[in-house]
PDB file of C-alpha atoms in Angstrom:
ATOM      1  CA  MET A 157     -77.920  26.788   0.678  1.00 51.00           C
ATOM      2  CA  SER A 158     -74.076  27.556   0.605  1.00 51.00           C
ATOM      3  CA  THR A 159     -71.509  24.846   0.801  1.00 50.00           C
ATOM      4  CA  PRO A 160     -69.175  24.416   3.669  1.00 52.00           C
ATOM      5  CA  LEU A 161     -65.800  25.573   2.986  1.00 45.00           C
ATOM      6  CA  SER A 162     -64.446  22.242   4.254  1.00 47.00           C
ATOM      7  CA  ALA A 163     -66.335  20.772   1.531  1.00 48.00           C
ATOM      8  CA  ARG A 164     -65.554  23.164  -1.264  1.00 49.00           C
ATOM      9  CA  PRO A 165     -62.730  21.716  -4.088  1.00 48.00           C
ATOM     10  CA  SER A 166     -59.712  23.437  -3.979  1.00 46.00           C
ATOM     11  CA  ALA A 167     -57.510  23.768  -7.062  1.00 44.00           C
ATOM     12  CA  ARG A 168     -54.625  23.357  -4.893  1.00 45.00           C
ATOM     13  CA  THR A 169     -55.769  20.014  -3.271  1.00 45.00           C
ATOM     14  CA  GLY A 170     -53.119  17.663  -2.972  1.00 44.00           C
ATOM     15  CA  ARG A 171     -50.442  19.806  -4.724  1.00 47.00           C
ATOM     16  CA  GLY A 172     -48.546  20.868  -1.623  1.00 50.00           C
ATOM     17  CA  PRO A 173     -48.276  17.299  -0.273  1.00 54.00           C
ATOM     18  CA  ARG A 174     -47.592  15.751  -3.548  1.00 55.00           C
ATOM     19  CA  SER A 175     -44.870  18.391  -4.122  1.00 54.00           C
ATOM     20  CA  VAL A 176     -43.439  17.473  -0.985  1.00 49.00           C
ATOM     21  CA  ARG A 177     -43.275  13.794  -1.532  1.00 55.00           C
ATOM     22  CA  THR A 178     -42.011  14.466  -4.989  1.00 55.00           C
ATOM     23  CA  ALA A 179     -39.219  16.372  -3.697  1.00 52.00           C
ATOM     24  CA  GLY A 180     -38.575  13.889  -0.897  1.00 55.00           C
ATOM     25  CA  ARG A 181     -38.344  11.241  -3.599  1.00 59.00           C
ATOM     26  CA  THR A 182     -35.927  13.217  -5.630  1.00 54.00           C
ATOM     27  CA  GLY A 183     -33.760  14.077  -2.797  1.00 53.00           C
ATOM     28  CA  ARG A 184     -33.560  10.244  -1.790  1.00 57.00           C
ATOM     29  CA  ARG A 185     -32.565   9.447  -5.395  1.00 59.00           C
ATOM     30  CA  LEU A 186     -29.747  12.236  -5.143  1.00 52.00           C
ATOM     31  CA  VAL A 187     -28.528  10.770  -1.904  1.00 49.00           C
ATOM     32  CA  VAL A 188     -28.566   7.112  -3.511  1.00 49.00           C
ATOM     33  CA  THR A 189     -26.652   8.445  -6.275  1.00 53.00           C
ATOM     34  CA  ALA A 190     -24.146  10.310  -4.327  1.00 52.00           C
ATOM     35  CA  ALA A 191     -23.576   6.915  -2.376  1.00 50.00           C
ATOM     36  CA  VAL A 192     -22.924   5.044  -5.732  1.00 46.00           C
ATOM     37  CA  THR A 193     -20.572   7.951  -6.783  1.00 50.00           C
ATOM     38  CA  LEU A 194     -18.609   7.904  -3.592  1.00 47.00           C
ATOM     39  CA  THR A 195     -18.380   3.847  -3.539  1.00 46.00           C
ATOM     40  CA  ALA A 196     -16.771   4.001  -6.814  1.00 46.00           C
ATOM     41  CA  ALA A 197     -14.770   6.890  -6.149  1.00 45.00           C
ATOM     42  CA  LEU A 198     -13.158   5.048  -3.060  1.00 43.00           C
ATOM     43  CA  ALA A 199     -12.739   1.976  -5.231  1.00 41.00           C
ATOM     44  CA  LEU A 200     -10.628   3.861  -7.699  1.00 43.00           C
ATOM     45  CA  ALA A 201      -8.568   5.791  -4.961  1.00 40.00           C
ATOM     46  CA  ALA A 202      -7.986   2.635  -2.948  1.00 41.00           C
ATOM     47  CA  PRO A 203      -4.422   1.536  -2.785  1.00 41.00           C
ATOM     48  CA  ALA A 204      -3.481  -1.831  -4.688  1.00 43.00           C
ATOM     49  CA  ALA A 205      -4.501  -5.131  -3.096  1.00 49.00           C
ATOM     50  CA  ALA A 206      -1.006  -6.329  -3.835  1.00 59.00           C
ATOM     51  CA  HIS A 207       1.779  -5.603  -1.188  1.00 89.00           C
ATOM     52  CA  ALA A 208       5.219  -6.838  -0.062  1.00 95.00           C
ATOM     53  CA  GLU A 209       5.769  -8.794   3.278  1.00 97.00           C
ATOM     54  CA  VAL A 210       8.830 -10.344   5.442  1.00 98.00           C
ATOM     55  CA  GLU A 211       8.925 -12.814   7.959  1.00 98.00           C
ATOM     56  CA  ALA A 212      11.848 -14.210   9.731  1.00 98.00           C
ATOM     57  CA  ASP A 213      12.437 -17.811  11.347  1.00 98.00           C
ATOM     58  CA  LYS A 214      13.780 -16.199  14.508  1.00 97.00           C
ATOM     59  CA  PRO A 215      12.094 -12.754  14.940  1.00 98.00           C
ATOM     60  CA  GLN A 216      14.057 -11.688  18.070  1.00 98.00           C
ATOM     61  CA  ALA A 217      16.332  -8.502  18.614  1.00 98.00           C
ATOM     62  CA  LEU A 218      19.984  -9.445  18.301  1.00 98.00           C
ATOM     63  CA  ALA A 219      19.573 -12.919  17.002  1.00 98.00           C
ATOM     64  CA  GLU A 220      22.256 -14.428  14.971  1.00 97.00           C
ATOM     65  CA  ASN A 221      21.999 -16.245  11.782  1.00 98.00           C
ATOM     66  CA  VAL A 222      18.531 -15.439  10.974  1.00 98.00           C
ATOM     67  CA  THR A 223      16.785 -16.154   7.546  1.00 98.00           C
ATOM     68  CA  LEU A 224      14.440 -13.605   6.241  1.00 98.00           C
ATOM     69  CA  ARG A 225      11.975 -14.466   3.638  1.00 98.00           C
ATOM     70  CA  PHE A 226      10.486 -11.945   1.597  1.00 98.00           C
ATOM     71  CA  VAL A 227       7.358 -12.193  -0.896  1.00 98.00           C
ATOM     72  CA  SER A 228       6.309  -9.419  -3.428  1.00 98.00           C
ATOM     73  CA  GLU A 229       2.630  -9.815  -4.548  1.00 97.00           C
ATOM     74  CA  ALA A 230       2.388  -9.658  -8.412  1.00 96.00           C
ATOM     75  CA  GLU A 231       0.023  -6.800  -9.388  1.00 94.00           C
ATOM     76  CA  SER A 232       0.403  -6.923 -13.145  1.00 95.00           C
ATOM     77  CA  ASP A 233      -1.587  -9.320 -15.541  1.00 94.00           C
ATOM     78  CA  SER A 234       0.643  -8.663 -18.479  1.00 97.00           C
ATOM     79  CA  ALA A 235       4.261  -8.262 -17.056  1.00 98.00           C
ATOM     80  CA  GLY A 236       6.352 -10.411 -14.329  1.00 98.00           C
ATOM     81  CA  PHE A 237       8.776  -9.360 -11.786  1.00 98.00           C
ATOM     82  CA  THR A 238      12.527  -8.541 -12.929  1.00 98.00           C
ATOM     83  CA  ALA A 239      14.111  -7.174 -10.056  1.00 98.00           C
ATOM     84  CA  LEU A 240      13.546  -6.234  -6.384  1.00 98.00           C
ATOM     85  CA  ARG A 241      15.537  -3.525  -4.557  1.00 98.00           C
ATOM     86  CA  ILE A 242      15.572  -3.863  -0.599  1.00 98.00           C
ATOM     87  CA  VAL A 243      17.037  -0.939   1.621  1.00 98.00           C
ATOM     88  CA  LEU A 244      18.195  -2.629   4.841  1.00 98.00           C
ATOM     89  CA  PRO A 245      17.034  -1.137   8.158  1.00 98.00           C
ATOM     90  CA  ARG A 246      19.992   0.601  10.333  1.00 96.00           C
ATOM     91  CA  GLY A 247      21.949  -2.217  12.057  1.00 96.00           C
ATOM     92  CA  ILE A 248      21.952  -4.441   9.052  1.00 98.00           C
ATOM     93  CA  THR A 249      24.914  -3.734   6.447  1.00 97.00           C
ATOM     94  CA  PRO A 250      24.932  -5.299   3.122  1.00 97.00           C
ATOM     95  CA  ALA A 251      28.000  -7.253   4.140  1.00 97.00           C
ATOM     96  CA  ASP A 252      25.965  -8.956   6.728  1.00 97.00           C
ATOM     97  CA  VAL A 253      23.360 -10.614   3.983  1.00 98.00           C
ATOM     98  CA  SER A 254      23.919 -13.454   1.793  1.00 98.00           C
ATOM     99  CA  LEU A 255      21.385 -14.984  -0.582  1.00 98.00           C
ATOM    100  CA  GLY A 256      19.450 -18.294  -0.020  1.00 97.00           C
ATOM    101  CA  ALA A 257      16.619 -19.301  -2.053  1.00 97.00           C
ATOM    102  CA  ALA A 258      15.376 -17.175  -4.824  1.00 98.00           C
ATOM    103  CA  PRO A 259      13.809 -17.484  -8.492  1.00 98.00           C
ATOM    104  CA  ARG A 260      15.866 -19.423 -10.955  1.00 97.00           C
ATOM    105  CA  GLY A 261      18.656 -17.315 -12.476  1.00 98.00           C
ATOM    106  CA  TRP A 262      18.315 -14.176 -10.061  1.00 98.00           C
ATOM    107  CA  LYS A 263      21.297 -13.043  -8.319  1.00 98.00           C
ATOM    108  CA  LEU A 264      22.171 -10.703  -5.646  1.00 98.00           C
ATOM    109  CA  THR A 265      23.832  -7.493  -5.817  1.00 98.00           C
ATOM    110  CA  ALA A 266      24.946  -5.305  -2.882  1.00 98.00           C
ATOM    111  CA  THR A 267      24.212  -1.701  -3.037  1.00 98.00           C
ATOM    112  CA  GLU A 268      25.110   1.121  -0.824  1.00 97.00           C
ATOM    113  CA  ASP A 269      22.011   0.889   1.307  1.00 97.00           C
ATOM    114  CA  GLY A 270      20.873  -2.708   0.984  1.00 98.00           C
ATOM    115  CA  TYR A 271      20.910  -4.874  -2.095  1.00 98.00           C
ATOM    116  CA  THR A 272      19.177  -5.917  -5.245  1.00 98.00           C
ATOM    117  CA  VAL A 273      17.936  -9.322  -6.222  1.00 98.00           C
ATOM    118  CA  ALA A 274      17.197  -9.666  -9.912  1.00 98.00           C
ATOM    119  CA  GLY A 275      17.077 -12.153 -13.031  1.00 98.00           C
ATOM    120  CA  PRO A 276      14.884 -13.432 -15.774  1.00 98.00           C
ATOM    121  CA  ALA A 277      11.477 -12.108 -15.768  1.00 98.00           C
ATOM    122  CA  LEU A 278       8.976 -14.206 -13.977  1.00 98.00           C
ATOM    123  CA  LYS A 279       5.692 -15.023 -15.446  1.00 97.00           C
ATOM    124  CA  ALA A 280       2.856 -12.708 -15.087  1.00 97.00           C
ATOM    125  CA  GLY A 281       0.742 -13.030 -11.945  1.00 96.00           C
ATOM    126  CA  VAL A 282       3.641 -14.951 -10.278  1.00 97.00           C
ATOM    127  CA  ASP A 283       4.816 -13.732  -6.813  1.00 98.00           C
ATOM    128  CA  ALA A 284       8.344 -12.884  -6.396  1.00 98.00           C
ATOM    129  CA  GLU A 285       9.937 -14.888  -3.165  1.00 98.00           C
ATOM    130  CA  HIS A 286      13.362 -14.881  -2.009  1.00 98.00           C
ATOM    131  CA  GLU A 287      15.302 -15.607   1.137  1.00 98.00           C
ATOM    132  CA  ILE A 288      18.455 -14.040   2.852  1.00 98.00           C
ATOM    133  CA  ARG A 289      20.586 -14.960   5.493  1.00 98.00           C
ATOM    134  CA  VAL A 290      21.375 -12.143   7.970  1.00 98.00           C
ATOM    135  CA  ARG A 291      24.380 -12.184  10.260  1.00 97.00           C
ATOM    136  CA  GLN A 292      22.568 -10.519  13.319  1.00 98.00           C
ATOM    137  CA  LEU A 293      19.258  -8.588  13.727  1.00 98.00           C
ATOM    138  CA  PRO A 294      19.631  -5.079  15.219  1.00 97.00           C
ATOM    139  CA  SER A 295      18.498  -4.178  18.763  1.00 97.00           C
ATOM    140  CA  ALA A 296      15.033  -2.688  18.259  1.00 97.00           C
ATOM    141  CA  LYS A 297      11.079  -3.497  18.262  1.00 96.00           C
ATOM    142  CA  GLU A 298      10.616  -3.765  14.800  1.00 97.00           C
ATOM    143  CA  ILE A 299      12.548  -2.915  11.234  1.00 98.00           C
ATOM    144  CA  ALA A 300      11.300  -2.008   7.950  1.00 97.00           C
ATOM    145  CA  PHE A 301      12.614  -3.132   4.702  1.00 98.00           C
ATOM    146  CA  LYS A 302      11.668  -0.513   1.817  1.00 98.00           C
ATOM    147  CA  THR A 303      11.004  -2.415  -1.078  1.00 98.00           C
ATOM    148  CA  VAL A 304      11.137  -1.329  -4.806  1.00 98.00           C
ATOM    149  CA  GLU A 305       9.606  -3.755  -7.223  1.00 98.00           C
ATOM    150  CA  THR A 306      10.405  -3.560 -11.073  1.00 98.00           C
ATOM    151  CA  TYR A 307       8.427  -5.439 -13.746  1.00 98.00           C
ATOM    152  CA  SER A 308       9.551  -6.573 -17.242  1.00 98.00           C
ATOM    153  CA  ASP A 309       7.541  -3.772 -19.019  1.00 97.00           C
ATOM    154  CA  GLY A 310       9.336  -1.063 -16.760  1.00 97.00           C
ATOM    155  CA  GLU A 311       6.952  -0.701 -14.296  1.00 97.00           C
ATOM    156  CA  VAL A 312       8.010   0.119 -10.805  1.00 97.00           C
ATOM    157  CA  SER A 313       5.828  -0.584  -7.698  1.00 97.00           C
ATOM    158  CA  ARG A 314       7.204   0.985  -4.381  1.00 97.00           C
ATOM    159  CA  TRP A 315       6.453  -0.159  -1.018  1.00 98.00           C
ATOM    160  CA  ILE A 316       8.638   2.277   1.036  1.00 97.00           C
ATOM    161  CA  GLU A 317       6.356   4.192   3.372  1.00 96.00           C
ATOM    162  CA  VAL A 318       6.936   3.592   7.101  1.00 92.00           C
ATOM    163  CA  PRO A 319       3.971   3.658   9.624  1.00 83.00           C
ATOM    164  CA  SER A 320       3.997   6.943  11.787  1.00 84.00           C
ATOM    165  CA  GLY A 321       1.213   8.383  14.220  1.00 79.00           C
ATOM    166  CA  GLY A 322      -0.678   5.173  14.080  1.00 78.00           C
ATOM    167  CA  GLU A 323      -1.864   5.591  10.515  1.00 83.00           C
ATOM    168  CA  GLU A 324      -1.686   2.967   7.967  1.00 85.00           C
ATOM    169  CA  PRO A 325       0.391   4.145   4.938  1.00 91.00           C
ATOM    170  CA  GLU A 326      -1.144   3.511   1.492  1.00 92.00           C
ATOM    171  CA  GLN A 327       2.267   1.659  -0.006  1.00 95.00           C
ATOM    172  CA  PRO A 328       3.596   0.084   3.306  1.00 95.00           C
ATOM    173  CA  ALA A 329       7.229  -1.078   3.576  1.00 97.00           C
ATOM    174  CA  PRO A 330       7.531  -4.878   4.922  1.00 97.00           C
ATOM    175  CA  VAL A 331       7.812  -4.367   8.572  1.00 96.00           C
ATOM    176  CA  LEU A 332       9.422  -7.059  10.974  1.00 98.00           C
ATOM    177  CA  LYS A 333       8.338  -7.225  14.667  1.00 97.00           C
ATOM    178  CA  LEU A 334      11.130  -8.351  16.981  1.00 98.00           C
ATOM    179  CA  LYS A 335      10.703  -9.914  20.394  1.00 97.00           C
ATOM    180  CA  ALA A 336      13.019  -8.467  23.250  1.00 97.00           C
ATOM    181  CA  ALA A 337      16.487  -9.810  23.032  1.00 97.00           C
ATOM    182  CA  ALA A 338      17.541 -12.933  24.930  1.00 96.00           C
ATOM    183  CA  PRO A 339      19.261 -12.580  28.119  1.00 96.00           C
ATOM    184  CA  GLY A 340      23.052 -11.844  27.645  1.00 94.00           C
ATOM    185  CA  ALA A 341      22.678 -11.376  23.805  1.00 95.00           C
ATOM    186  CA  ARG A 342      25.198  -8.645  22.622  1.00 95.00           C
ATOM    187  CA  PRO A 343      25.766  -7.012  19.284  1.00 94.00           C
ATOM    188  CA  VAL A 344      28.480  -8.731  17.322  1.00 90.00           C
ATOM    189  CA  GLY A 345      31.463  -7.161  15.609  1.00 76.00           C
ATOM    190  CA  ALA A 346      30.933  -5.532  12.049  1.00 65.00           C
ATOM    191  CA  THR A 347      31.455  -7.921   9.182  1.00 66.00           C
ATOM    192  CA  PRO A 348      34.598  -7.138   7.247  1.00 60.00           C
ATOM    193  CA  SER A 349      33.550  -6.460   3.539  1.00 56.00           C
ATOM    194  CA  PRO A 350      35.513  -9.052   1.226  1.00 52.00           C
ATOM    195  CA  SER A 351      37.393  -7.936  -1.916  1.00 45.00           C
ATOM    196  CA  PRO A 352      36.637  -8.102  -4.950  1.00 40.00           C
ATOM    197  CA  THR A 353      32.713  -7.639  -4.644  1.00 42.00           C
ATOM    198  CA  ALA A 354      31.130 -10.711  -4.861  1.00 41.00           C
ATOM    199  CA  THR A 355      27.548 -11.445  -6.624  1.00 42.00           C
ATOM    200  CA  VAL A 356      25.550 -14.444  -5.474  1.00 41.00           C
ATOM    201  CA  GLY A 357      23.148 -16.450  -7.381  1.00 44.00           C
ATOM    202  CA  ALA A 358      20.509 -19.088  -6.389  1.00 43.00           C
ATOM    203  CA  ASP A 359      18.221 -21.546  -7.852  1.00 40.00           C
ATOM    204  CA  ALA A 360      14.564 -21.513  -7.327  1.00 37.00           C
ATOM    205  CA  GLY A 361      14.648 -24.679  -5.074  1.00 37.00           C
ATOM    206  CA  ALA A 362      17.916 -23.672  -3.302  1.00 36.00           C
ATOM    207  CA  ALA A 363      18.008 -24.260   0.464  1.00 34.00           C
ATOM    208  CA  ALA A 364      18.355 -21.029   2.651  1.00 34.00           C
ATOM    209  CA  ALA A 365      21.603 -22.080   3.842  1.00 36.00           C
ATOM    210  CA  PRO A 366      24.332 -19.108   4.061  1.00 36.00           C
ATOM    211  CA  THR A 367      26.456 -18.404   1.054  1.00 36.00           C
ATOM    212  CA  ARG A 368      29.018 -16.114   0.496  1.00 35.00           C
ATOM    213  CA  SER A 369      28.736 -12.613   1.691  1.00 36.00           C
ATOM    214  CA  VAL A 370      28.780  -9.541  -0.572  1.00 36.00           C
ATOM    215  CA  ALA A 371      30.629  -6.269  -0.145  1.00 35.00           C
ATOM    216  CA  ALA A 372      29.044  -3.200   0.443  1.00 34.00           C
ATOM    217  CA  ALA A 373      30.835  -1.139  -2.479  1.00 34.00           C
ATOM    218  CA  ALA A 374      28.967  -2.582  -5.076  1.00 37.00           C
ATOM    219  CA  PRO A 375      27.446  -1.248  -8.071  1.00 38.00           C
ATOM    220  CA  LYS A 376      24.339   0.920  -7.603  1.00 43.00           C
ATOM    221  CA  THR A 377      20.936  -0.040  -8.956  1.00 42.00           C
ATOM    222  CA  SER A 378      19.280   1.598 -11.956  1.00 45.00           C
ATOM    223  CA  ALA A 379      18.830   5.440 -11.458  1.00 44.00           C
ATOM    224  CA  ALA A 380      15.078   4.641 -12.258  1.00 43.00           C
ATOM    225  CA  ALA A 381      14.918   2.708  -9.129  1.00 45.00           C
ATOM    226  CA  ASP A 382      16.919   4.793  -6.951  1.00 48.00           C
ATOM    227  CA  GLU A 383      14.789   7.722  -7.846  1.00 48.00           C
ATOM    228  CA  ALA A 384      11.705   5.580  -7.166  1.00 46.00           C
ATOM    229  CA  ALA A 385      12.790   4.638  -3.814  1.00 47.00           C
ATOM    230  CA  ALA A 386      13.838   8.070  -2.782  1.00 45.00           C
ATOM    231  CA  ASP A 387      10.463   9.562  -3.839  1.00 47.00           C
ATOM    232  CA  GLU A 388       8.328   8.778  -0.960  1.00 43.00           C
ATOM    233  CA  GLY A 389       5.996  11.499  -1.113  1.00 41.00           C
ATOM    234  CA  GLY A 390       4.775  13.837  -4.062  1.00 39.00           C
ATOM    235  CA  GLY A 391       1.223  14.265  -5.292  1.00 40.00           C
ATOM    236  CA  ILE A 392      -2.012  14.240  -3.295  1.00 42.00           C
ATOM    237  CA  SER A 393      -2.544  11.384  -1.013  1.00 43.00           C
ATOM    238  CA  THR A 394      -5.428   8.996  -1.471  1.00 46.00           C
ATOM    239  CA  GLY A 395      -6.992   9.912   1.843  1.00 50.00           C
ATOM    240  CA  ALA A 396      -6.984  13.721   0.876  1.00 48.00           C
ATOM    241  CA  LEU A 397      -8.451  12.748  -2.409  1.00 48.00           C
ATOM    242  CA  VAL A 398     -11.371  10.617  -0.980  1.00 49.00           C
ATOM    243  CA  GLY A 399     -12.000  13.658   1.486  1.00 56.00           C
ATOM    244  CA  VAL A 400     -12.190  16.107  -1.313  1.00 49.00           C
ATOM    245  CA  ILE A 401     -14.584  13.719  -3.043  1.00 55.00           C
ATOM    246  CA  VAL A 402     -16.745  13.271   0.050  1.00 50.00           C
ATOM    247  CA  VAL A 403     -17.203  16.804   0.969  1.00 50.00           C
ATOM    248  CA  ALA A 404     -17.861  17.607  -2.898  1.00 54.00           C
ATOM    249  CA  LEU A 405     -20.712  15.010  -3.091  1.00 54.00           C
ATOM    250  CA  LEU A 406     -22.214  16.234   0.629  1.00 55.00           C
ATOM    251  CA  VAL A 407     -22.150  19.683  -0.856  1.00 51.00           C
ATOM    252  CA  LEU A 408     -23.711  18.920  -4.209  1.00 56.00           C
ATOM    253  CA  GLY A 409     -26.238  16.457  -2.728  1.00 56.00           C
ATOM    254  CA  GLY A 410     -27.471  18.951   0.158  1.00 58.00           C
ATOM    255  CA  GLY A 411     -27.652  21.738  -2.189  1.00 55.00           C
ATOM    256  CA  ALA A 412     -29.690  20.003  -4.800  1.00 53.00           C
ATOM    257  CA  LEU A 413     -32.091  18.595  -2.081  1.00 55.00           C
ATOM    258  CA  TRP A 414     -32.208  22.272  -0.672  1.00 54.00           C
ATOM    259  CA  VAL A 415     -33.137  23.819  -4.116  1.00 50.00           C
ATOM    260  CA  LEU A 416     -36.106  21.032  -4.583  1.00 53.00           C
ATOM    261  CA  ARG A 417     -37.585  21.657  -1.088  1.00 60.00           C
ATOM    262  CA  ARG A 418     -37.315  25.415  -1.500  1.00 59.00           C
ATOM    263  CA  ARG A 419     -39.069  25.016  -5.255  1.00 59.00           C
ATOM    264  CA  ALA A 420     -41.880  22.682  -3.528  1.00 56.00           C
ATOM    265  CA  VAL A 421     -42.650  25.244  -0.879  1.00 52.00           C
ATOM    266  CA  SER A 422     -42.731  27.941  -3.460  1.00 56.00           C
ATOM    267  CA  SER A 423     -45.103  26.195  -5.656  1.00 54.00           C
ATOM    268  CA  ASP A 424     -47.223  25.484  -2.593  1.00 55.00           C
ATOM    269  CA  ALA A 425     -47.516  29.294  -1.458  1.00 51.00           C
ATOM    270  CA  GLY A 426     -48.131  30.006  -4.944  1.00 51.00           C
TER     271      GLY A 426
END
């Protein structure tokens, strides 16, 4: 009596499904590995959490005698701030600025396009805060203050990128949004530059009362800081780098999964 074909054992029984299951598990492992790798790459490529900010007691276009407060967050565990270079927006000249509160021993020096406030190094991990008094804010919806931070170990951190096209930059400059000008507000005349050039200091606990204005024709900051401020681009951006990593991982993961499935199918066919 012959055994029905359906009851006969097969040398390949279970091999096909098992191979497919194995390929599926391997593919899932590859996807998980790719996801972990991508997460690590994103973490490494992400911009620093530290940043610079600015706020005003009267954030309104054409407002006069406005106090601006700047905060630069420390991003070094081993070095402290020694200097901040601020590039003033159009409509504010160095002669319109005077120093209020600042870290103890720090002084303000005017530059051609803004000012530098510098002094003894702060402790590592301590934020740098200072205030300036501005004669009048310009007529604008928002103004940016490009900031270059220098640490005691010579490291330079640049927050000089201005948002454009709705995209958030990696190293954004401090931006102050302004309300519409008050009815009847008008631009005041240009501030005459005093002579000789004045350098103004302030203690850490000093009030934000106006001090002497500084001249526009003051010594420039260090060449390294100037070069750092001017170098707004250069190199591949974080967004582009992340895009390349994502595409590479997808290609590798998809290719490996395709190869495993092809091998499983070929094994079944054999």
